CSV table of N, CA and C in Angstrom, one decimal:
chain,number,residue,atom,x,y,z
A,29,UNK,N,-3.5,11.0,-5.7
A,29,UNK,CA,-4.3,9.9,-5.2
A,29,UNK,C,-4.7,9.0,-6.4
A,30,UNK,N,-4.8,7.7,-6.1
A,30,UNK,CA,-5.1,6.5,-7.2
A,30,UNK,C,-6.5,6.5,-7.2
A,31,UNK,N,-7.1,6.5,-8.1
A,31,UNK,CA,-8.4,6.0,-8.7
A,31,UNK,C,-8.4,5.0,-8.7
A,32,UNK,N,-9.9,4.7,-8.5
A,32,UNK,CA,-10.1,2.5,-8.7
A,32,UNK,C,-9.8,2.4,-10.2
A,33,UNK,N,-10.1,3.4,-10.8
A,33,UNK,CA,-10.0,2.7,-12.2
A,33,UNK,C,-8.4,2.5,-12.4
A,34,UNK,N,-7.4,3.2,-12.1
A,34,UNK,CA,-6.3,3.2,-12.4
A,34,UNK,C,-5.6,1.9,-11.5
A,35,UNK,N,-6.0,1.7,-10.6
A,35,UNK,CA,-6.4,0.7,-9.7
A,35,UNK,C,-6.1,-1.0,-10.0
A,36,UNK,N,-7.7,-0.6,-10.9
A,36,UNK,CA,-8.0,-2.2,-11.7
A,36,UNK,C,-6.7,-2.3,-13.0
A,37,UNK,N,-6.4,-1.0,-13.4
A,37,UNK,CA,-5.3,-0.9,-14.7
A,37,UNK,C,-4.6,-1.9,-14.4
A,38,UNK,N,-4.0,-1.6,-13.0
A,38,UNK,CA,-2.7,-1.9,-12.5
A,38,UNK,C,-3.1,-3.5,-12.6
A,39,UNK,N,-3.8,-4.1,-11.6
A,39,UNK,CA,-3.9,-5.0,-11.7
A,39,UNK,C,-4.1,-6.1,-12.5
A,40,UNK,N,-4.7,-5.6,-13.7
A,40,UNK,CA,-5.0,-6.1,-14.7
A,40,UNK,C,-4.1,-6.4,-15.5
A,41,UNK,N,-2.7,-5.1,-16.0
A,41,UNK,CA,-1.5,-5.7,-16.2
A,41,UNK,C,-1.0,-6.0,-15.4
A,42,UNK,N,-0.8,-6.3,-14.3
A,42,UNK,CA,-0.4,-7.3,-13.3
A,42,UNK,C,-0.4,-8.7,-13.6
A,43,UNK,N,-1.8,-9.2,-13.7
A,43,UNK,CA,-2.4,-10.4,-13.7
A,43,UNK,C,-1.8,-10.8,-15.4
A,44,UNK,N,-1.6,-9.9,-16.4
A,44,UNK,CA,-1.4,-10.2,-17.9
A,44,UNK,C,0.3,-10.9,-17.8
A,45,UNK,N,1.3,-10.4,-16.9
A,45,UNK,CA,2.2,-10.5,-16.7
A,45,UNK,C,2.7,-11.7,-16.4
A,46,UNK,N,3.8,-12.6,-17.1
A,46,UNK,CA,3.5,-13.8,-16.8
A,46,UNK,C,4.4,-14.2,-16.1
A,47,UNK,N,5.9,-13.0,-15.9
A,47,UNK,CA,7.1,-13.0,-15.2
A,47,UNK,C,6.3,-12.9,-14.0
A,48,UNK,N,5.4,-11.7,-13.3
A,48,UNK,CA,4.8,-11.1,-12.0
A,48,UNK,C,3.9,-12.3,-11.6
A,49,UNK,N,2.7,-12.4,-12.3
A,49,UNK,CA,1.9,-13.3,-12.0
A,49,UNK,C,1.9,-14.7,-11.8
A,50,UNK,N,2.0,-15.9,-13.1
A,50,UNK,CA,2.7,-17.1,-12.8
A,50,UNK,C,3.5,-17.5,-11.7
A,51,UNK,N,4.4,-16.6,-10.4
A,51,UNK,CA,4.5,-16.7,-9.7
A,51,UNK,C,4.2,-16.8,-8.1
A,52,UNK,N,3.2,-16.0,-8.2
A,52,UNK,CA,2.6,-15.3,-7.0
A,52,UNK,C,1.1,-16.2,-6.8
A,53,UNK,N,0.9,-16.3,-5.2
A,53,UNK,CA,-0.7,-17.1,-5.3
A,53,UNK,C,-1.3,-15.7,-5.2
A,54,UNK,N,-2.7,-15.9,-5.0
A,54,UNK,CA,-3.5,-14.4,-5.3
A,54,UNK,C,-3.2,-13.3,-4.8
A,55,UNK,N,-2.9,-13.5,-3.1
A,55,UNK,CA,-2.9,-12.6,-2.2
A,55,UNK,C,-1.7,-12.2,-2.4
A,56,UNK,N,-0.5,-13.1,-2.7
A,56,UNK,CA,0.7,-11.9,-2.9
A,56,UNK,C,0.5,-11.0,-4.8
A,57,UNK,N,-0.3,-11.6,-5.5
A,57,UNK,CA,-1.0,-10.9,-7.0
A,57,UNK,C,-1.7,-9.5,-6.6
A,58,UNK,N,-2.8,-9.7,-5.1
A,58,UNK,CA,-3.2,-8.4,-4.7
A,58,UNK,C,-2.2,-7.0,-4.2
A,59,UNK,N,-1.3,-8.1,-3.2
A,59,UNK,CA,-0.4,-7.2,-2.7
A,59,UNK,C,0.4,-6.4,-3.9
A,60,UNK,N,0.7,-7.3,-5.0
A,60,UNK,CA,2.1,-6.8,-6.0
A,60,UNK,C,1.4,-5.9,-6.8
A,61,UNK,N,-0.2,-5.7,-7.1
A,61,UNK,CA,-1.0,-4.7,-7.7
A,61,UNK,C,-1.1,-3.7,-6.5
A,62,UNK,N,-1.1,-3.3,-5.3
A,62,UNK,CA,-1.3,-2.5,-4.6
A,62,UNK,C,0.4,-2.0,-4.4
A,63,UNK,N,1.3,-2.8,-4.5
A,63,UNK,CA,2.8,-2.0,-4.4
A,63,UNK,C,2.6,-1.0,-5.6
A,64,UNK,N,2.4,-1.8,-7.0
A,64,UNK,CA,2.6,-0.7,-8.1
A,64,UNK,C,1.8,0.3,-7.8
A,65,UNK,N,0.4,0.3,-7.5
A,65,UNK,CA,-0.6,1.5,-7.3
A,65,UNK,C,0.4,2.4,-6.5
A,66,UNK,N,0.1,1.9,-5.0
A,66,UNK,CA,1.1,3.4,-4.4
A,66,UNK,C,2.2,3.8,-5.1
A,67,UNK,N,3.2,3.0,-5.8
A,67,UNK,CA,4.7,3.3,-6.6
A,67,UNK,C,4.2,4.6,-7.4
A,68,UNK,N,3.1,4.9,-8.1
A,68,UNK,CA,2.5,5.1,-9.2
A,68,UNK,C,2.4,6.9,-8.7
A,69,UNK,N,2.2,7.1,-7.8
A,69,UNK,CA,2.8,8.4,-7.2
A,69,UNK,C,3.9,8.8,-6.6
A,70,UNK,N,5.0,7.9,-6.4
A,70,UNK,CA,6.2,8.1,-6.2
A,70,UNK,C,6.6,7.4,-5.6
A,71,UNK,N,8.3,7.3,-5.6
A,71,UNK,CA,9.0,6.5,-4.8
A,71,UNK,C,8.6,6.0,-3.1
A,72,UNK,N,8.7,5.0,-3.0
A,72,UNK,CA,8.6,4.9,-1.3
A,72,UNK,C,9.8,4.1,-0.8
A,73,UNK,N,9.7,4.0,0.4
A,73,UNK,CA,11.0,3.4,1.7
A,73,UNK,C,10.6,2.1,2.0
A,74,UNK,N,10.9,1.5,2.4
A,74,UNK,CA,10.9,0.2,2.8
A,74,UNK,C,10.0,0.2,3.7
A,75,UNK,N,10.1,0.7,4.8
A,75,UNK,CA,9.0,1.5,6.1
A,75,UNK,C,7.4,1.9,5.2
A,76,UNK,N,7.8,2.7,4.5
A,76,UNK,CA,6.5,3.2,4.0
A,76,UNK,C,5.5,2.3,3.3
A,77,UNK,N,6.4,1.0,2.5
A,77,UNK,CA,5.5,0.1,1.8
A,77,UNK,C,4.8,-0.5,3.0
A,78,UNK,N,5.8,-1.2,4.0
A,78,UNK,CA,4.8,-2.3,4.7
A,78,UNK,C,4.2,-1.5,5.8
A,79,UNK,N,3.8,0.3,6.3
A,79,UNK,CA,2.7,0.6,6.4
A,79,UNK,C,1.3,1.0,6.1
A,80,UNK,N,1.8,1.1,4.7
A,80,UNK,CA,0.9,0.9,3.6
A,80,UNK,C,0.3,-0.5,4.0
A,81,UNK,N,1.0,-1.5,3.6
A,81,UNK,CA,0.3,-3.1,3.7
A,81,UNK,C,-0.3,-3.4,4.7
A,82,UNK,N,0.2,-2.9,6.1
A,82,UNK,CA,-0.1,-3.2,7.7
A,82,UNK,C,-1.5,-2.4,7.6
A,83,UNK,N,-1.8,-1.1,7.0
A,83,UNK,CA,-3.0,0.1,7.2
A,83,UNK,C,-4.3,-1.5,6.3
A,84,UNK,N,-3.5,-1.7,5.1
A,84,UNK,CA,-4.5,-2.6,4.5
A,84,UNK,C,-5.1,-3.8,5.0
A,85,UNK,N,-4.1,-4.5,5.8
A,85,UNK,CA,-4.0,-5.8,6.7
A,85,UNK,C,-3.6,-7.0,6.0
A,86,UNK,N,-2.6,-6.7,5.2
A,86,UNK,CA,-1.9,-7.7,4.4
A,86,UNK,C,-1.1,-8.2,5.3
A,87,UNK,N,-0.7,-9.4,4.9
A,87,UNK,CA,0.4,-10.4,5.9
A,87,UNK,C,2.2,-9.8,5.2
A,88,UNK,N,2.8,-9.7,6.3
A,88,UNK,CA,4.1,-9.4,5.6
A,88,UNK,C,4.8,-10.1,4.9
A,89,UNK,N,4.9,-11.7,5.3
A,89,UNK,CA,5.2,-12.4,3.9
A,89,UNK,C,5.1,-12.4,2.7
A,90,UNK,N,3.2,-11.8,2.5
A,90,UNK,CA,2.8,-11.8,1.0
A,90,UNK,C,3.6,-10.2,0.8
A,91,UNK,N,3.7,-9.9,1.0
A,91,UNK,CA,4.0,-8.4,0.6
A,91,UNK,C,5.3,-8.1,0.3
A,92,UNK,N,6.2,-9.0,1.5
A,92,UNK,CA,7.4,-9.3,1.1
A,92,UNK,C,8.1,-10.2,-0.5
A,93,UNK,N,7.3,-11.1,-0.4
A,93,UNK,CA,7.0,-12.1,-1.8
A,93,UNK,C,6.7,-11.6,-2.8
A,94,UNK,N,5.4,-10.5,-2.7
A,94,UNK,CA,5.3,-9.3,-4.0
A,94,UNK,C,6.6,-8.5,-4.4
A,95,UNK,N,6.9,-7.7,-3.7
A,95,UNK,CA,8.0,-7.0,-4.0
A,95,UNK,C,9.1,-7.9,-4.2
A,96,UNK,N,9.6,-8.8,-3.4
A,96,UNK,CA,10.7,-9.5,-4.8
A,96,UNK,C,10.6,-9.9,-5.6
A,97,UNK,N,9.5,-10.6,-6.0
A,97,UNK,CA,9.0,-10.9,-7.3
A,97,UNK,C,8.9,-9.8,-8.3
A,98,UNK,N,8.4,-8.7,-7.7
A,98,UNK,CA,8.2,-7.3,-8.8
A,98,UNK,C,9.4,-6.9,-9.0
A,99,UNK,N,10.8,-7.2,-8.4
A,99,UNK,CA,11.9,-6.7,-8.5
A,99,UNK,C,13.0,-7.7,-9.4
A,100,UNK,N,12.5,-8.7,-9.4
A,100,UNK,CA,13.0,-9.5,-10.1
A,100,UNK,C,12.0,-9.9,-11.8
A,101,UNK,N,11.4,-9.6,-11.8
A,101,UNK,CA,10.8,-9.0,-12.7
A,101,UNK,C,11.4,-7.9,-13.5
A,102,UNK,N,11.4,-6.9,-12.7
A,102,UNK,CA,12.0,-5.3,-13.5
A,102,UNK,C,10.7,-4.4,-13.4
A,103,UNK,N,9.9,-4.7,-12.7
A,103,UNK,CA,8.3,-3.7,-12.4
A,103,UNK,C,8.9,-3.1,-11.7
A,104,UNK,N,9.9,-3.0,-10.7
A,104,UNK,CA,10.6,-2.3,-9.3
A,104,UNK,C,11.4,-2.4,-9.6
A,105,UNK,N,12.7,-1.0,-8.7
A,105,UNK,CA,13.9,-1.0,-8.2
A,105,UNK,C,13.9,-0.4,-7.3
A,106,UNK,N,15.0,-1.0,-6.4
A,106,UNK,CA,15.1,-0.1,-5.1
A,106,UNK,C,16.5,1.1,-6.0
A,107,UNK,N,16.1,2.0,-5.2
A,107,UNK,CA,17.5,3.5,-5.4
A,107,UNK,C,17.5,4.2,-4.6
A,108,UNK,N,18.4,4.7,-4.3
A,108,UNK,CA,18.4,5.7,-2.9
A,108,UNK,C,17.4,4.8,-1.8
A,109,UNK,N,17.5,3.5,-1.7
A,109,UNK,CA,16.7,3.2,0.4
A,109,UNK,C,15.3,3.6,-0.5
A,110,UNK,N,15.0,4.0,-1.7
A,110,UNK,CA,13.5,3.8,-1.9
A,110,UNK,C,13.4,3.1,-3.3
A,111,UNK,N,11.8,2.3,-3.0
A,111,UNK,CA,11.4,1.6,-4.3
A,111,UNK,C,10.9,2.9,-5.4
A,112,UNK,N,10.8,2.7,-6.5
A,112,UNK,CA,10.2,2.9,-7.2
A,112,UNK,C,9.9,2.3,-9.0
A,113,UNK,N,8.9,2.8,-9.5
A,113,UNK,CA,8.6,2.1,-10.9
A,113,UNK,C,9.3,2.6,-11.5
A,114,UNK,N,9.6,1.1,-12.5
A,114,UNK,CA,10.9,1.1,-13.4
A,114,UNK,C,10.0,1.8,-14.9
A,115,UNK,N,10.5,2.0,-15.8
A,115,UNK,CA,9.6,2.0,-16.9
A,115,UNK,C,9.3,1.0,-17.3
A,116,UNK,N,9.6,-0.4,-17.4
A,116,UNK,CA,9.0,-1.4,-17.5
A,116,UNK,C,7.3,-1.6,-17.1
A,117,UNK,N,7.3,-0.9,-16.0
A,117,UNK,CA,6.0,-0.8,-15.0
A,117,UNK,C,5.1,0.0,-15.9
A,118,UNK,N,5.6,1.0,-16.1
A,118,UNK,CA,4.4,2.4,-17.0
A,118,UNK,C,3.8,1.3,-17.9
């Protein structure tokens, strides 16, 4: 389970990021810190992220927009049908 404090970590290098951030308006910035958080305990599926986002009540756009952005970045890759953190991300 993620802690808030590990939480804010995330977001915080998130927001320092100028490939991730400079791109994104807030709400896809919240979403792309909440993809890394869940990433942060293991890989997930495509399925699994946007029930994650849907449980939160993110719009699928921004969430969609996060994750290509984190992927084009190098915070993310997809492997095997699942995302997960690149070491870039650690």
């Amino acid at each position: 389970m993620i802690t808030t404090d590990h939480a804010q970590l995330n977001r915080a290098a998130l927001a320092r990021s100028t490939a991730v951030g400079d791109s994104l308006d807030s709400a896809a910035t919240q979403a792309a810190g909440l993809i890394l958080d869940w990433l942060t305990d293991g890989p997930l599926s495509l399925n699994e992220l946007d029930r994650l986002a849907q449980e939160r009540g993110l719009s699928y756009q921004r969430v969609r927009e996060a994750r290509e952005t984190l992927v084009k970045a190098g915070r993310i890759r997809l492997r095997n049908r699942r995302f997960e953190l690149t070491r870039k991300a650690n």
